[in-house]
Coordinates of C-alpha atoms in Angstrom, one line a residue:
Chain A
M8 CA 71.8 80.1 136.5
R9 CA 74.6 81.9 134.6
V10 CA 74.2 85.6 133.7
Y11 CA 76.2 87.4 131.2
L12 CA 77.1 90.9 132.4
A13 CA 77.2 93.1 129.4
G14 CA 78.3 96.7 129.4
P15 CA 80.9 99.3 128.7
E16 CA 82.5 98.8 132.2
V17 CA 85.1 96.7 130.5
F18 CA 86.8 99.9 129.4
L19 CA 87.2 101.1 133.0
A20 CA 90.5 100.7 134.7
D21 CA 89.1 99.3 137.8
R22 CA 86.9 96.9 135.7
D23 CA 87.7 94.0 138.0
D24 CA 86.3 95.8 141.1
I25 CA 83.0 96.2 139.2
A26 CA 83.1 92.8 137.8
E27 CA 83.4 91.5 141.3
A28 CA 80.8 93.8 142.8
K29 CA 78.4 92.6 140.0
K30 CA 79.1 88.9 140.8
A31 CA 78.6 89.5 144.5
I32 CA 75.2 90.8 143.9
C33 CA 74.3 87.9 141.5
A34 CA 75.7 85.4 144.1
E35 CA 73.3 87.0 146.8
Y36 CA 70.5 85.9 144.5
G37 CA 72.0 82.5 143.9
M38 CA 73.2 83.3 140.4
I39 CA 76.8 83.3 138.7
G40 CA 77.6 86.4 137.0
V41 CA 79.9 86.1 134.1
F42 CA 82.0 89.2 133.0
P43 CA 83.2 89.6 129.4
T44 CA 86.7 89.7 130.6
D45 CA 86.5 86.3 132.5
P46 CA 88.8 83.7 131.0
A47 CA 87.2 82.1 128.1
P48 CA 85.8 78.5 128.5
G49 CA 88.3 76.7 126.3
A50 CA 91.0 77.6 123.7
L51 CA 89.9 79.9 121.1
P52 CA 90.9 79.7 117.2
A53 CA 92.0 83.2 117.0
N54 CA 95.3 84.7 116.0
T55 CA 94.8 88.3 117.3
D56 CA 93.9 89.8 120.7
W57 CA 90.7 91.3 119.6
M58 CA 89.4 88.1 117.8
R59 CA 90.3 86.2 120.9
I60 CA 88.0 88.8 123.0
Y61 CA 85.3 88.5 120.5
L62 CA 85.1 84.8 120.4
G63 CA 85.5 84.6 124.3
N64 CA 82.6 86.9 124.6
E65 CA 80.4 84.9 122.1
A66 CA 81.2 81.7 124.0
H67 CA 80.3 83.4 127.3
I68 CA 77.0 84.3 125.9
H69 CA 76.2 80.9 124.6
G70 CA 77.2 79.5 128.0
C71 CA 74.9 81.9 130.1
N72 CA 71.1 81.6 130.7
A73 CA 70.4 85.2 130.7
L74 CA 71.9 88.5 130.0
I75 CA 71.9 92.0 131.9
A76 CA 73.0 94.9 129.8
N77 CA 74.2 98.3 130.9
L78 CA 72.7 100.6 128.7
T79 CA 73.9 103.8 130.3
P80 CA 74.6 106.2 127.4
F81 CA 78.2 105.9 126.1
R82 CA 79.9 108.8 124.3
G83 CA 76.6 110.0 123.0
A84 CA 72.8 109.6 123.1
S85 CA 73.0 105.7 122.9
A86 CA 74.3 102.5 124.6
D87 CA 77.8 101.0 123.9
P88 CA 77.4 99.4 120.3
G89 CA 79.2 96.2 121.5
T90 CA 76.6 96.0 124.4
A91 CA 73.8 96.5 121.9
Y92 CA 75.3 93.7 119.7
E93 CA 75.4 91.5 122.6
L94 CA 71.9 92.2 123.7
G95 CA 70.7 91.3 120.2
F96 CA 72.8 88.3 120.3
M97 CA 71.2 86.9 123.4
R98 CA 67.8 87.8 122.4
A99 CA 68.0 85.8 119.2
L100 CA 69.1 82.8 121.4
G101 CA 65.6 83.2 123.0
R102 CA 67.0 83.6 126.6
P103 CA 65.9 86.4 129.1
V104 CA 67.5 89.9 128.4
L105 CA 67.2 92.8 130.8
G106 CA 68.9 96.2 130.9
Y107 CA 69.5 99.3 133.0
S108 CA 70.6 102.8 132.6
N109 CA 72.0 105.2 135.1
A110 CA 71.4 108.2 133.1
A111 CA 68.3 110.7 132.9
G112 CA 66.1 111.6 129.8
N113 CA 64.8 109.4 127.1
F114 CA 66.6 108.7 123.6
T115 CA 64.8 111.6 122.0
T116 CA 65.6 114.3 124.3
R117 CA 69.3 112.9 124.6
S118 CA 69.5 112.8 121.0
L119 CA 68.5 116.3 120.7
S120 CA 70.7 117.6 123.2
H121 CA 73.8 115.6 121.6
L122 CA 72.9 117.3 118.2
H123 CA 73.2 120.9 119.9
G124 CA 70.1 122.1 118.3
A125 CA 71.4 121.3 114.7
V126 CA 67.9 119.9 114.0
H127 CA 64.8 121.1 112.2
R128 CA 61.2 119.8 111.7
R129 CA 60.1 117.9 108.8
A130 CA 56.5 118.7 107.3
S131 CA 55.4 115.7 109.2
G132 CA 56.5 117.2 112.5
A133 CA 59.4 114.9 113.0
W134 CA 62.8 116.1 114.0
E135 CA 65.6 115.7 111.5
D136 CA 69.3 116.2 112.0
S137 CA 71.6 118.1 109.5
D138 CA 72.1 114.9 107.8
G139 CA 68.6 114.5 106.9
M140 CA 68.2 111.6 109.6
E141 CA 65.1 111.3 111.6
V142 CA 65.4 111.6 115.5
E143 CA 63.6 108.5 116.8
D144 CA 60.9 109.9 118.8
F145 CA 59.0 107.1 120.8
G146 CA 60.1 108.4 124.4
L147 CA 61.9 105.2 124.8
T148 CA 65.1 104.6 126.6
D149 CA 67.3 104.1 123.6
N150 CA 66.9 103.1 119.9
L151 CA 63.7 100.9 119.5
M152 CA 65.4 97.8 118.9
L153 CA 67.0 97.7 122.3
D154 CA 63.9 98.7 124.2
G155 CA 61.9 96.4 122.1
G156 CA 64.2 93.3 122.4
I157 CA 64.1 93.6 126.2
A158 CA 60.2 94.1 126.2
A159 CA 59.8 91.0 123.5
A160 CA 61.8 88.9 125.9
G161 CA 59.6 89.8 128.8
G162 CA 62.5 91.5 130.7
I163 CA 62.7 95.0 132.4
L164 CA 64.7 98.0 131.6
V165 CA 65.4 99.8 134.7
V166 CA 66.2 103.6 134.5
N167 CA 67.7 105.0 137.6
P168 CA 69.5 108.4 137.2
V169 CA 72.4 108.8 139.4
A170 CA 75.1 111.7 139.8
E171 CA 77.4 112.0 136.8
A172 CA 80.4 110.8 138.8
A173 CA 78.8 107.7 139.8
R174 CA 77.4 106.8 136.4
W175 CA 79.8 103.8 135.7
R176 CA 79.9 102.4 139.1
D177 CA 76.3 102.7 140.8
L178 CA 74.9 99.3 140.8
T179 CA 71.3 100.0 142.1
G180 CA 69.5 99.4 138.6
F181 CA 71.7 96.3 138.2
T182 CA 70.6 95.0 141.4
R183 CA 66.8 95.6 140.4
C184 CA 67.5 93.4 137.3
V185 CA 69.1 90.6 139.2
A186 CA 66.3 90.5 141.8
H187 CA 63.8 90.7 138.8
L188 CA 65.6 87.9 137.0
A189 CA 65.7 85.8 140.3
G190 CA 61.9 86.3 140.5
I191 CA 61.0 85.1 137.2
T192 CA 63.3 82.1 137.0
K193 CA 62.7 80.6 140.3
Chain B
M266 CA 68.3 83.9 99.1
R267 CA 66.6 86.7 101.3
V268 CA 69.0 89.3 102.7
Y269 CA 68.0 91.6 105.6
L270 CA 69.3 95.2 105.0
A271 CA 70.3 96.7 108.3
G272 CA 71.1 100.2 108.8
P273 CA 70.2 103.8 109.8
E274 CA 68.9 104.9 106.4
V275 CA 65.5 103.9 107.9
F276 CA 65.8 107.5 109.4
L277 CA 66.1 109.2 106.0
A278 CA 63.0 110.9 104.5
D279 CA 63.7 109.3 101.3
R280 CA 64.4 105.9 102.7
D281 CA 62.0 104.3 100.3
D282 CA 64.3 105.2 97.4
I283 CA 67.3 103.9 99.2
A284 CA 65.3 100.7 100.0
E285 CA 64.4 100.2 96.3
A286 CA 68.0 101.0 95.3
K287 CA 69.5 98.4 97.6
K288 CA 66.7 95.8 96.4
A289 CA 67.4 96.4 93.0
I290 CA 71.4 95.7 93.6
C291 CA 70.3 92.5 95.4
A292 CA 68.0 91.5 92.5
E293 CA 70.9 91.8 90.0
Y294 CA 72.5 89.1 92.0
G295 CA 69.6 86.9 92.2
M296 CA 68.7 87.9 95.8
I297 CA 65.8 89.4 97.6
G298 CA 66.5 92.4 99.8
V299 CA 64.4 92.8 102.7
F300 CA 64.3 96.4 104.2
P301 CA 63.2 96.9 108.0
T302 CA 60.2 99.1 106.9
D303 CA 58.9 96.4 104.6
P304 CA 55.5 95.2 105.7
A305 CA 55.8 92.5 108.4
P306 CA 55.1 89.0 107.5
G307 CA 51.9 88.6 109.4
A308 CA 50.0 90.1 112.1
L309 CA 52.1 91.1 115.4
P310 CA 51.0 91.0 118.9
A311 CA 51.9 94.5 119.7
N312 CA 49.8 97.6 121.0
T313 CA 52.2 100.3 120.4
D314 CA 53.8 101.4 117.1
W315 CA 57.5 101.0 118.4
M316 CA 56.7 97.5 119.4
R317 CA 55.1 96.6 116.1
I318 CA 58.3 97.8 114.4
Y319 CA 60.6 95.9 116.7
L320 CA 58.6 92.7 116.2
G321 CA 58.4 93.2 112.6
N322 CA 62.1 93.7 112.2
E323 CA 62.6 90.5 114.4
A324 CA 60.4 88.5 112.1
H325 CA 62.2 89.9 109.1
I326 CA 65.5 88.9 110.5
H327 CA 64.3 85.4 111.3
G328 CA 63.0 85.2 107.7
C329 CA 66.1 86.2 106.1
N330 CA 69.1 83.9 105.1
A331 CA 71.7 86.7 105.6
L332 CA 72.2 90.3 107.0
I333 CA 74.1 93.2 105.4
A334 CA 74.7 96.0 107.9
N335 CA 75.4 99.6 107.1
L336 CA 78.1 100.4 109.9
T337 CA 78.7 103.9 108.7
P338 CA 79.1 105.9 112.2
F339 CA 75.9 107.4 113.1
R340 CA 76.0 110.7 115.3
G341 CA 79.2 109.7 116.9
A342 CA 82.3 107.3 116.5
S343 CA 80.3 104.2 116.1
A344 CA 77.4 102.6 114.1
D345 CA 73.8 102.9 114.8
P346 CA 72.9 100.9 118.0
G347 CA 69.9 99.4 116.4
T348 CA 72.2 98.1 113.4
A349 CA 74.5 96.7 116.0
Y350 CA 71.7 94.9 117.8
E351 CA 70.4 93.4 114.4
L352 CA 74.0 92.4 113.6
G353 CA 74.3 90.6 116.9
F354 CA 70.7 89.1 116.5
M355 CA 71.7 87.4 113.1
R356 CA 75.2 86.3 114.1
A357 CA 73.4 84.4 116.9
L358 CA 71.3 82.7 114.3
G359 CA 74.6 81.5 112.6
R360 CA 73.7 83.0 109.3
P361 CA 76.0 85.2 107.2
V362 CA 76.6 88.7 108.3
L363 CA 78.4 91.3 106.4
G364 CA 79.1 95.1 106.8
Y365 CA 80.2 98.2 105.2
S366 CA 81.2 101.6 106.1
N367 CA 81.2 104.8 103.9
A368 CA 83.3 106.6 106.4
A369 CA 87.1 106.9 106.7
G370 CA 89.1 106.4 109.8
N371 CA 89.2 103.5 112.3
F372 CA 87.3 103.4 115.5
T373 CA 90.3 104.5 117.6
T374 CA 90.8 107.5 115.5
R375 CA 87.2 108.4 115.2
S376 CA 86.8 107.9 119.2
L377 CA 89.6 110.2 119.7
S378 CA 88.2 112.9 117.5
H379 CA 84.7 112.6 118.8
L380 CA 86.3 113.2 122.3
H381 CA 87.9 116.5 121.3
G382 CA 91.1 115.7 123.0
A383 CA 89.6 115.2 126.3
V384 CA 91.8 112.0 126.9
H385 CA 94.9 111.2 128.6
R386 CA 97.1 108.1 128.7
R387 CA 97.1 105.5 131.3
A388 CA 100.4 104.1 132.7
S389 CA 99.7 101.3 130.3
G390 CA 99.7 103.7 127.5
A391 CA 96.1 103.3 126.7
W392 CA 93.9 106.3 126.0
E393 CA 91.2 106.9 128.6
D394 CA 88.5 109.5 128.3
S395 CA 87.3 112.0 131.0
D396 CA 85.1 109.3 132.5
G397 CA 87.9 106.9 132.9
M398 CA 86.7 104.8 130.2
E399 CA 89.5 103.2 127.9
V400 CA 89.4 104.1 124.2
E401 CA 89.4 100.8 122.3
D402 CA 92.5 100.6 120.3
F403 CA 92.6 97.6 118.0
G404 CA 92.6 99.8 114.7
L405 CA 89.2 98.1 113.6
T406 CA 86.3 99.5 112.0
D407 CA 84.2 99.8 115.1
N408 CA 83.9 98.2 118.4
L409 CA 85.5 94.7 118.3
M410 CA 82.2 92.9 118.8
L411 CA 80.9 94.3 115.4
D412 CA 84.1 93.6 113.6
G413 CA 84.4 90.3 115.3
G414 CA 80.8 89.1 114.6
I415 CA 81.5 89.7 110.9
A416 CA 84.9 88.0 110.9
A417 CA 83.7 84.9 112.9
A418 CA 80.8 84.6 110.4
G419 CA 83.3 84.6 107.5
G420 CA 81.7 87.9 106.2
I421 CA 83.4 90.9 104.9
L422 CA 83.5 94.6 106.4
V423 CA 83.9 97.1 103.5
V424 CA 85.4 100.2 104.1
N425 CA 84.9 102.8 101.3
P426 CA 84.9 106.3 102.3
V427 CA 82.8 108.7 100.3
A428 CA 82.3 112.4 100.3
E429 CA 80.4 113.6 103.5
A430 CA 77.2 114.5 101.5
A431 CA 77.0 111.2 99.8
R432 CA 77.5 109.1 103.2
W433 CA 73.9 107.9 103.5
R434 CA 73.4 107.1 99.9
D435 CA 76.5 105.8 98.3
L436 CA 75.9 102.1 97.7
T437 CA 79.4 101.1 96.4
G438 CA 80.3 99.4 99.6
F439 CA 76.7 97.6 99.9
T440 CA 77.3 96.4 96.3
R441 CA 80.5 94.9 97.1
C442 CA 78.8 93.0 100.2
V443 CA 76.1 91.8 97.8
A444 CA 78.6 90.6 95.4
H445 CA 80.7 88.7 98.1
L446 CA 77.7 87.2 99.4
A447 CA 76.5 86.0 95.9
G448 CA 79.9 84.5 95.5
I449 CA 79.8 82.5 98.9
T450 CA 76.3 81.3 98.7
K451 CA 76.4 80.1 94.9

Protein backbone atom coordinates (compact mmCIF):
# COMPACT_ATOMS: atom_id res chain seq x y z
CA MET A 1 0.00 0.00 0.00
CA ARG A 2 1.56 3.24 -1.21
CA VAL A 3 0.04 6.49 0.05
CA TYR A 4 0.55 9.88 -1.63
CA LEU A 5 1.11 12.58 1.00
CA ALA A 6 -0.52 15.71 -0.48
CA GLY A 7 -0.17 19.07 1.25
CA PRO A 8 1.51 22.45 1.30
CA GLU A 9 4.37 21.26 3.54
CA VAL A 10 6.42 21.11 0.35
CA PHE A 11 6.79 24.87 0.88
CA LEU A 12 8.55 24.49 4.28
CA ALA A 13 12.33 24.86 4.53
CA ASP A 14 12.40 21.69 6.67
CA ARG A 15 10.05 19.76 4.41
CA ASP A 16 12.41 16.78 4.34
CA ASP A 17 11.95 16.38 8.11
CA ILE A 18 8.15 16.50 7.75
CA ALA A 19 8.34 14.03 4.89
CA GLU A 20 10.42 11.62 6.99
CA ALA A 21 8.07 11.99 9.98
CA LYS A 22 5.03 11.25 7.82
CA LYS A 23 6.74 8.28 6.22
CA ALA A 24 7.70 6.92 9.64
CA ILE A 25 4.04 7.03 10.72
CA CYS A 26 3.00 5.26 7.52
CA ALA A 27 5.67 2.61 8.11
CA GLU A 28 4.32 1.93 11.60
CA TYR A 29 1.08 0.93 9.89
CA GLY A 30 2.80 -1.14 7.22
CA MET A 31 2.46 1.49 4.50
CA ILE A 32 4.85 3.34 2.22
CA GLY A 33 4.39 7.10 2.27
CA VAL A 34 5.23 8.92 -0.96
CA PHE A 35 6.06 12.62 -0.60
CA PRO A 36 5.66 14.96 -3.60
CA THR A 37 9.35 15.85 -3.57
CA ASP A 38 10.50 12.21 -3.69
CA PRO A 39 12.46 11.40 -6.86
CA ALA A 40 10.09 10.73 -9.72
CA PRO A 41 9.74 7.13 -10.90
CA GLY A 42 11.53 7.49 -14.22
CA ALA A 43 12.71 10.18 -16.61
CA LEU A 44 10.14 12.85 -17.37
CA PRO A 45 9.65 14.56 -20.75
CA ALA A 46 9.80 18.11 -19.42
CA ASN A 47 12.18 20.95 -20.14
CA THR A 48 11.33 23.19 -17.19
CA ASP A 49 11.69 22.61 -13.45
CA TRP A 50 8.01 23.26 -12.75
CA MET A 51 6.85 20.85 -15.46
CA ARG A 52 9.20 18.17 -14.12
CA ILE A 53 7.69 18.70 -10.66
CA TYR A 54 4.17 18.54 -12.07
CA LEU A 55 4.78 15.36 -14.06
CA GLY A 56 6.60 13.79 -11.11
CA ASN A 57 3.62 14.42 -8.84
CA GLU A 58 1.23 13.02 -11.43
CA ALA A 59 3.39 9.92 -11.75
CA HIS A 60 3.54 9.58 -7.96
CA ILE A 61 -0.25 9.81 -7.67
CA HIS A 62 -0.75 7.21 -10.40
CA GLY A 63 1.69 4.96 -8.55
CA CYS A 64 -0.03 5.24 -5.16
CA ASN A 65 -3.01 3.31 -3.82
CA ALA A 66 -4.44 6.12 -1.70
CA LEU A 67 -3.97 9.80 -0.87
CA ILE A 68 -3.95 11.72 2.41
CA ALA A 69 -4.37 15.48 1.97
CA ASN A 70 -3.29 18.16 4.41
CA LEU A 71 -6.25 20.54 4.03
CA THR A 72 -5.16 23.00 6.72
CA PRO A 73 -6.12 26.44 5.35
CA PHE A 74 -3.24 27.97 3.40
CA ARG A 75 -3.02 31.79 3.15
CA GLY A 76 -6.78 32.24 3.33
CA ALA A 77 -9.97 30.36 4.13
CA SER A 78 -9.19 27.31 2.01
CA ALA A 79 -6.68 24.56 1.47
CA ASP A 80 -3.73 24.95 -0.88
CA PRO A 81 -5.10 24.76 -4.47
CA GLY A 82 -2.35 22.35 -5.53
CA THR A 83 -3.48 19.97 -2.80
CA ALA A 84 -7.13 20.42 -3.89
CA TYR A 85 -6.08 19.54 -7.45
CA GLU A 86 -4.30 16.39 -6.26
CA LEU A 87 -7.26 15.36 -4.13
CA GLY A 88 -9.59 15.64 -7.14
CA PHE A 89 -7.09 13.79 -9.30
CA MET A 90 -6.90 10.80 -6.95
CA ARG A 91 -10.66 10.76 -6.38
CA ALA A 92 -11.14 10.54 -10.16
CA LEU A 93 -8.91 7.45 -10.14
CA GLY A 94 -11.42 5.90 -7.73
CA ARG A 95 -8.89 5.22 -4.97
CA PRO A 96 -9.26 6.08 -1.27
CA VAL A 97 -8.77 9.75 -0.35
CA LEU A 98 -8.60 11.11 3.21
CA GLY A 99 -7.85 14.51 4.64
CA TYR A 100 -7.03 16.42 7.78
CA SER A 101 -6.95 20.02 8.93
CA ASN A 102 -5.05 21.42 11.88
CA ALA A 103 -7.18 24.59 12.01
CA ALA A 104 -10.38 25.38 13.89
CA GLY A 105 -13.61 26.70 12.43
CA ASN A 106 -15.59 25.67 9.41
CA PHE A 107 -15.31 27.06 5.89
CA THR A 108 -18.17 29.51 6.41
CA THR A 109 -16.77 31.12 9.55
CA ARG A 110 -13.25 31.23 8.11
CA SER A 111 -14.49 32.81 4.87
CA LEU A 112 -16.42 35.47 6.78
CA SER A 113 -13.38 36.16 8.93
CA HIS A 114 -11.13 36.35 5.87
CA LEU A 115 -13.50 38.89 4.28
CA HIS A 116 -13.19 41.19 7.33
CA GLY A 117 -16.89 41.97 7.46
CA ALA A 118 -17.07 43.12 3.83
CA VAL A 119 -20.19 41.00 3.34
CA HIS A 120 -23.91 41.51 3.26
CA ARG A 121 -27.02 39.35 3.21
CA ARG A 122 -28.93 38.55 0.05
CA ALA A 123 -32.74 38.52 0.22
CA SER A 124 -32.38 34.73 0.52
CA GLY A 125 -30.38 35.22 3.73
CA ALA A 126 -27.16 33.98 2.13
CA TRP A 127 -23.92 35.88 2.76
CA GLU A 128 -22.39 37.61 -0.23
CA ASP A 129 -18.96 39.28 -0.53
CA SER A 130 -18.23 42.68 -2.11
CA ASP A 131 -17.75 40.97 -5.50
CA GLY A 132 -21.30 39.60 -5.30
CA MET A 133 -20.01 36.07 -4.70
CA GLU A 134 -21.92 33.92 -2.25
CA VAL A 135 -20.16 32.62 0.85
CA GLU A 136 -20.68 28.85 0.86
CA ASP A 137 -22.60 28.04 4.01
CA PHE A 138 -22.86 24.30 4.57
CA GLY A 139 -20.76 24.29 7.74
CA LEU A 140 -18.20 22.05 6.05
CA THR A 141 -14.44 21.99 6.52
CA ASP A 142 -13.77 23.55 3.11
CA ASN A 143 -15.41 24.00 -0.31
CA LEU A 144 -18.00 21.22 -0.72
CA MET A 145 -16.05 19.62 -3.57
CA LEU A 146 -13.22 18.82 -1.14
CA ASP A 147 -15.41 17.55 1.69
CA GLY A 148 -17.64 15.78 -0.85
CA GLY A 149 -14.83 13.98 -2.60
CA ILE A 150 -13.57 12.53 0.65
CA ALA A 151 -17.09 11.55 1.74
CA ALA A 152 -17.89 10.00 -1.64
CA ALA A 153 -14.71 7.93 -1.41
CA GLY A 154 -15.66 6.69 2.06
CA GLY A 155 -12.70 8.51 3.60
CA ILE A 156 -12.49 10.64 6.72
CA LEU A 157 -11.70 14.32 7.12
CA VAL A 158 -10.11 14.80 10.53
CA VAL A 159 -10.33 18.29 12.04
CA ASN A 160 -7.88 18.62 14.91
CA PRO A 161 -7.16 22.26 15.79
CA VAL A 162 -3.67 22.88 17.15
CA ALA A 163 -1.76 25.96 18.27
CA GLU A 164 -0.94 28.37 15.43
CA ALA A 165 2.79 27.74 15.72
CA ALA A 166 2.33 23.97 15.33
CA ARG A 167 -0.11 24.23 12.44
CA TRP A 168 2.25 22.97 9.73
CA ARG A 169 4.01 20.31 11.76
CA ASP A 170 1.50 18.61 14.07
CA LEU A 171 0.84 15.09 12.76
CA THR A 172 -2.00 14.00 15.07
CA GLY A 173 -4.69 14.38 12.41
CA PHE A 174 -2.41 12.82 9.82
CA THR A 175 -1.81 9.82 12.08
CA ARG A 176 -5.56 9.33 12.50
CA CYS A 177 -5.91 9.24 8.72
CA VAL A 178 -3.16 6.63 8.40
CA ALA A 179 -4.74 4.51 11.14
CA HIS A 180 -8.15 4.75 9.44
CA LEU A 181 -6.67 3.81 6.08
CA ALA A 182 -4.90 0.83 7.66
CA GLY A 183 -8.24 -0.29 9.11
CA ILE A 184 -10.22 -0.15 5.86
CA THR A 185 -7.54 -1.76 3.67
CA LYS A 186 -6.55 -4.65 5.90
CA MET B 1 -18.71 17.29 -27.40
CA ARG B 2 -19.84 18.14 -23.88
CA VAL B 3 -17.72 20.63 -21.93
CA TYR B 4 -17.84 21.01 -18.14
CA LEU B 5 -17.74 24.70 -17.18
CA ALA B 6 -15.80 24.80 -13.91
CA GLY B 7 -15.48 28.02 -11.94
CA PRO B 8 -16.60 30.07 -8.96
CA GLU B 9 -19.41 31.81 -10.90
CA VAL B 10 -21.73 29.34 -9.18
CA PHE B 11 -21.46 31.77 -6.25
CA LEU B 12 -22.94 34.72 -8.20
CA ALA B 13 -26.60 35.70 -7.70
CA ASP B 14 -26.97 35.92 -11.51
CA ARG B 15 -25.15 32.65 -12.13
CA ASP B 16 -27.94 31.43 -14.43
CA ASP B 17 -27.21 34.33 -16.80
CA ILE B 18 -23.49 33.51 -16.82
CA ALA B 19 -24.32 29.86 -17.39
CA GLU B 20 -26.52 30.73 -20.36
CA ALA B 21 -23.91 33.08 -21.81
CA LYS B 22 -21.21 30.41 -21.57
CA LYS B 23 -23.50 27.79 -23.09
CA ALA B 24 -24.35 30.14 -25.97
CA ILE B 25 -20.63 30.55 -26.74
CA CYS B 26 -20.18 26.77 -26.66
CA ALA B 27 -23.17 26.33 -28.97
CA GLU B 28 -21.63 28.73 -31.50
CA TYR B 29 -18.74 26.28 -31.72
CA GLY B 30 -21.00 23.23 -31.92
CA MET B 31 -20.48 22.21 -28.29
CA ILE B 32 -22.76 21.60 -25.33
CA GLY B 33 -21.71 23.50 -22.20
CA VAL B 34 -22.55 21.81 -18.90
CA PHE B 35 -22.76 24.14 -15.88
CA PRO B 36 -22.26 22.73 -12.36
CA THR B 37 -25.76 23.79 -11.30
CA ASP B 38 -27.46 22.00 -14.22
CA PRO B 39 -29.80 19.22 -13.08
CA ALA B 40 -27.81 16.08 -12.33
CA PRO B 41 -28.11 13.19 -14.79
CA GLY B 42 -30.12 10.82 -12.58
CA ALA B 43 -31.08 10.38 -8.95
CA LEU B 44 -28.19 10.70 -6.50
CA PRO B 45 -27.76 8.65 -3.33
CA ALA B 46 -27.25 11.59 -1.00
CA ASN B 47 -29.19 12.81 1.99
CA THR B 48 -27.75 16.31 2.25
CA ASP B 49 -27.86 19.24 -0.18
CA TRP B 50 -24.10 19.58 -0.32
CA MET B 51 -23.57 15.89 -1.04
CA ARG B 52 -26.17 16.02 -3.80
CA ILE B 53 -24.31 18.98 -5.30
CA TYR B 54 -20.99 17.14 -5.01
CA LEU B 55 -22.25 13.94 -6.60
CA GLY B 56 -24.04 15.92 -9.29
CA ASN B 57 -20.81 17.70 -10.22
CA GLU B 58 -18.89 14.42 -10.25
CA ALA B 59 -21.54 12.92 -12.53
CA HIS B 60 -21.40 15.97 -14.80
CA ILE B 61 -17.61 15.74 -15.09
CA HIS B 62 -17.75 12.02 -15.89
CA GLY B 63 -20.35 12.83 -18.56
CA CYS B 64 -18.31 15.57 -20.24
CA ASN B 65 -15.56 15.25 -22.85
CA ALA B 66 -13.53 18.26 -21.71
CA LEU B 67 -13.34 20.91 -19.00
CA ILE B 68 -12.79 24.68 -19.10
CA ALA B 69 -11.83 26.14 -15.71
CA ASN B 70 -12.25 29.76 -14.65
CA LEU B 71 -9.01 30.19 -12.69
CA THR B 72 -9.47 33.89 -11.93
CA PRO B 73 -8.12 34.35 -8.37
CA PHE B 74 -10.88 33.92 -5.81
CA ARG B 75 -10.52 35.70 -2.43
CA GLY B 76 -6.75 35.49 -2.46
CA ALA B 77 -3.83 34.72 -4.75
CA SER B 78 -5.24 31.48 -6.14
CA ALA B 79 -8.19 30.00 -7.98
CA ASP B 80 -11.26 28.67 -6.16
CA PRO B 81 -10.24 25.33 -4.55
CA GLY B 82 -13.42 23.63 -5.79
CA THR B 83 -12.43 24.55 -9.34
CA ALA B 84 -8.87 23.30 -8.69
CA TYR B 85 -10.34 20.01 -7.47
CA GLU B 86 -12.48 19.66 -10.61
CA LEU B 87 -9.53 20.48 -12.87
CA GLY B 88 -7.47 17.73 -11.23
CA PHE B 89 -10.40 15.34 -11.46
CA MET B 90 -10.84 15.83 -15.21
CA ARG B 91 -7.10 15.71 -15.87
CA ALA B 92 -7.00 12.32 -14.11
CA LEU B 93 -9.67 11.11 -16.53
CA GLY B 94 -7.22 11.96 -19.33
CA ARG B 95 -9.58 14.34 -21.14
CA PRO B 96 -8.75 17.86 -22.39
CA VAL B 97 -8.59 20.59 -19.73
CA LEU B 98 -8.23 24.31 -20.43
CA GLY B 99 -8.32 27.39 -18.24
CA TYR B 100 -8.55 31.14 -18.22
CA SER B 101 -7.97 33.95 -15.76
CA ASN B 102 -9.37 37.47 -15.97
CA ALA B 103 -6.77 38.87 -13.54
CA ALA B 104 -3.35 40.36 -14.13
CA GLY B 105 -0.08 39.31 -12.53
CA ASN B 106 1.44 35.92 -11.99
CA PHE B 107 1.07 33.69 -8.93
CA THR B 108 4.31 34.93 -7.39
CA THR B 109 3.46 38.64 -7.55
CA ARG B 110 -0.12 38.02 -6.41
CA SER B 111 1.06 35.89 -3.47
CA LEU B 112 3.55 38.56 -2.38
CA SER B 113 0.85 41.23 -2.66
CA HIS B 114 -1.61 39.06 -0.70
CA LEU B 115 0.99 38.65 2.07
CA HIS B 116 1.31 42.43 2.42
CA GLY B 117 5.08 42.38 2.69
CA ALA B 118 5.12 39.85 5.56
CA VAL B 119 7.81 37.88 3.75
CA HIS B 120 11.55 37.50 3.89
CA ARG B 121 14.29 35.87 1.83
CA ARG B 122 15.78 32.50 2.65
CA ALA B 123 19.51 32.03 2.20
CA SER B 124 18.60 30.41 -1.12
CA GLY B 125 16.98 33.67 -2.21
CA ALA B 126 13.48 32.20 -2.15
CA TRP B 127 10.65 34.20 -0.60
CA GLU B 128 9.14 32.78 2.59
CA ASP B 129 6.00 33.92 4.44
CA SER B 130 5.68 34.43 8.22
CA ASP B 131 4.64 30.75 8.59
CA GLY B 132 7.94 29.69 7.02
CA MET B 133 6.16 28.59 3.84
CA GLU B 134 7.94 29.28 0.57
CA VAL B 135 6.27 31.51 -2.01
CA GLU B 136 6.20 29.51 -5.24
CA ASP B 137 8.24 31.46 -7.76
CA PHE B 138 7.96 29.98 -11.24
CA GLY B 139 6.16 33.00 -12.71
CA LEU B 140 3.15 30.82 -13.51
CA THR B 141 -0.53 31.76 -13.48
CA ASP B 142 -1.23 29.78 -10.30
CA ASN B 143 0.14 26.86 -8.28
CA LEU B 144 2.23 24.70 -10.61
CA MET B 145 -0.18 21.78 -10.31
CA LEU B 146 -2.89 23.86 -12.03
CA ASP B 147 -0.67 25.26 -14.79
CA GLY B 148 1.02 21.86 -15.12
CA GLY B 149 -2.20 19.89 -15.47
CA ILE B 150 -3.35 22.11 -18.32
CA ALA B 151 0.06 21.99 -20.02
CA ALA B 152 0.30 18.20 -19.62
CA ALA B 153 -3.12 17.84 -21.22
CA GLY B 154 -2.08 20.00 -24.17
CA GLY B 155 -4.57 22.67 -23.19
CA ILE B 156 -4.18 26.44 -23.03
CA LEU B 157 -4.34 28.79 -20.06
CA VAL B 158 -5.53 32.16 -21.30
CA VAL B 159 -4.64 35.18 -19.16
CA ASN B 160 -6.75 38.17 -20.19
CA PRO B 161 -6.82 40.87 -17.49
CA VAL B 162 -10.04 42.88 -17.39
CA ALA B 163 -11.34 45.71 -15.21
CA GLU B 164 -12.01 44.66 -11.61
CA ALA B 165 -15.79 45.16 -11.98
CA ALA B 166 -15.94 42.82 -15.00
CA ARG B 167 -13.74 40.14 -13.46
CA TRP B 168 -16.51 37.57 -12.91
CA ARG B 169 -18.48 38.20 -16.07
CA ASP B 170 -16.06 38.89 -18.93
CA LEU B 171 -16.06 35.89 -21.27
CA THR B 172 -13.25 36.84 -23.65
CA GLY B 173 -10.77 34.36 -22.15
CA PHE B 174 -13.48 31.74 -21.93
CA THR B 175 -14.34 32.21 -25.61
CA ARG B 176 -10.69 31.73 -26.57
CA CYS B 177 -10.69 28.43 -24.68
CA VAL B 178 -13.82 27.25 -26.49
CA ALA B 179 -12.35 28.25 -29.86
CA HIS B 180 -9.12 26.41 -29.05
CA LEU B 181 -11.02 23.31 -27.96
CA ALA B 182 -13.07 23.40 -31.15
CA GLY B 183 -9.83 23.52 -33.14
CA ILE B 184 -8.16 20.54 -31.47
CA THR B 185 -11.24 18.30 -31.46
CA LYS B 186 -12.48 18.90 -34.99
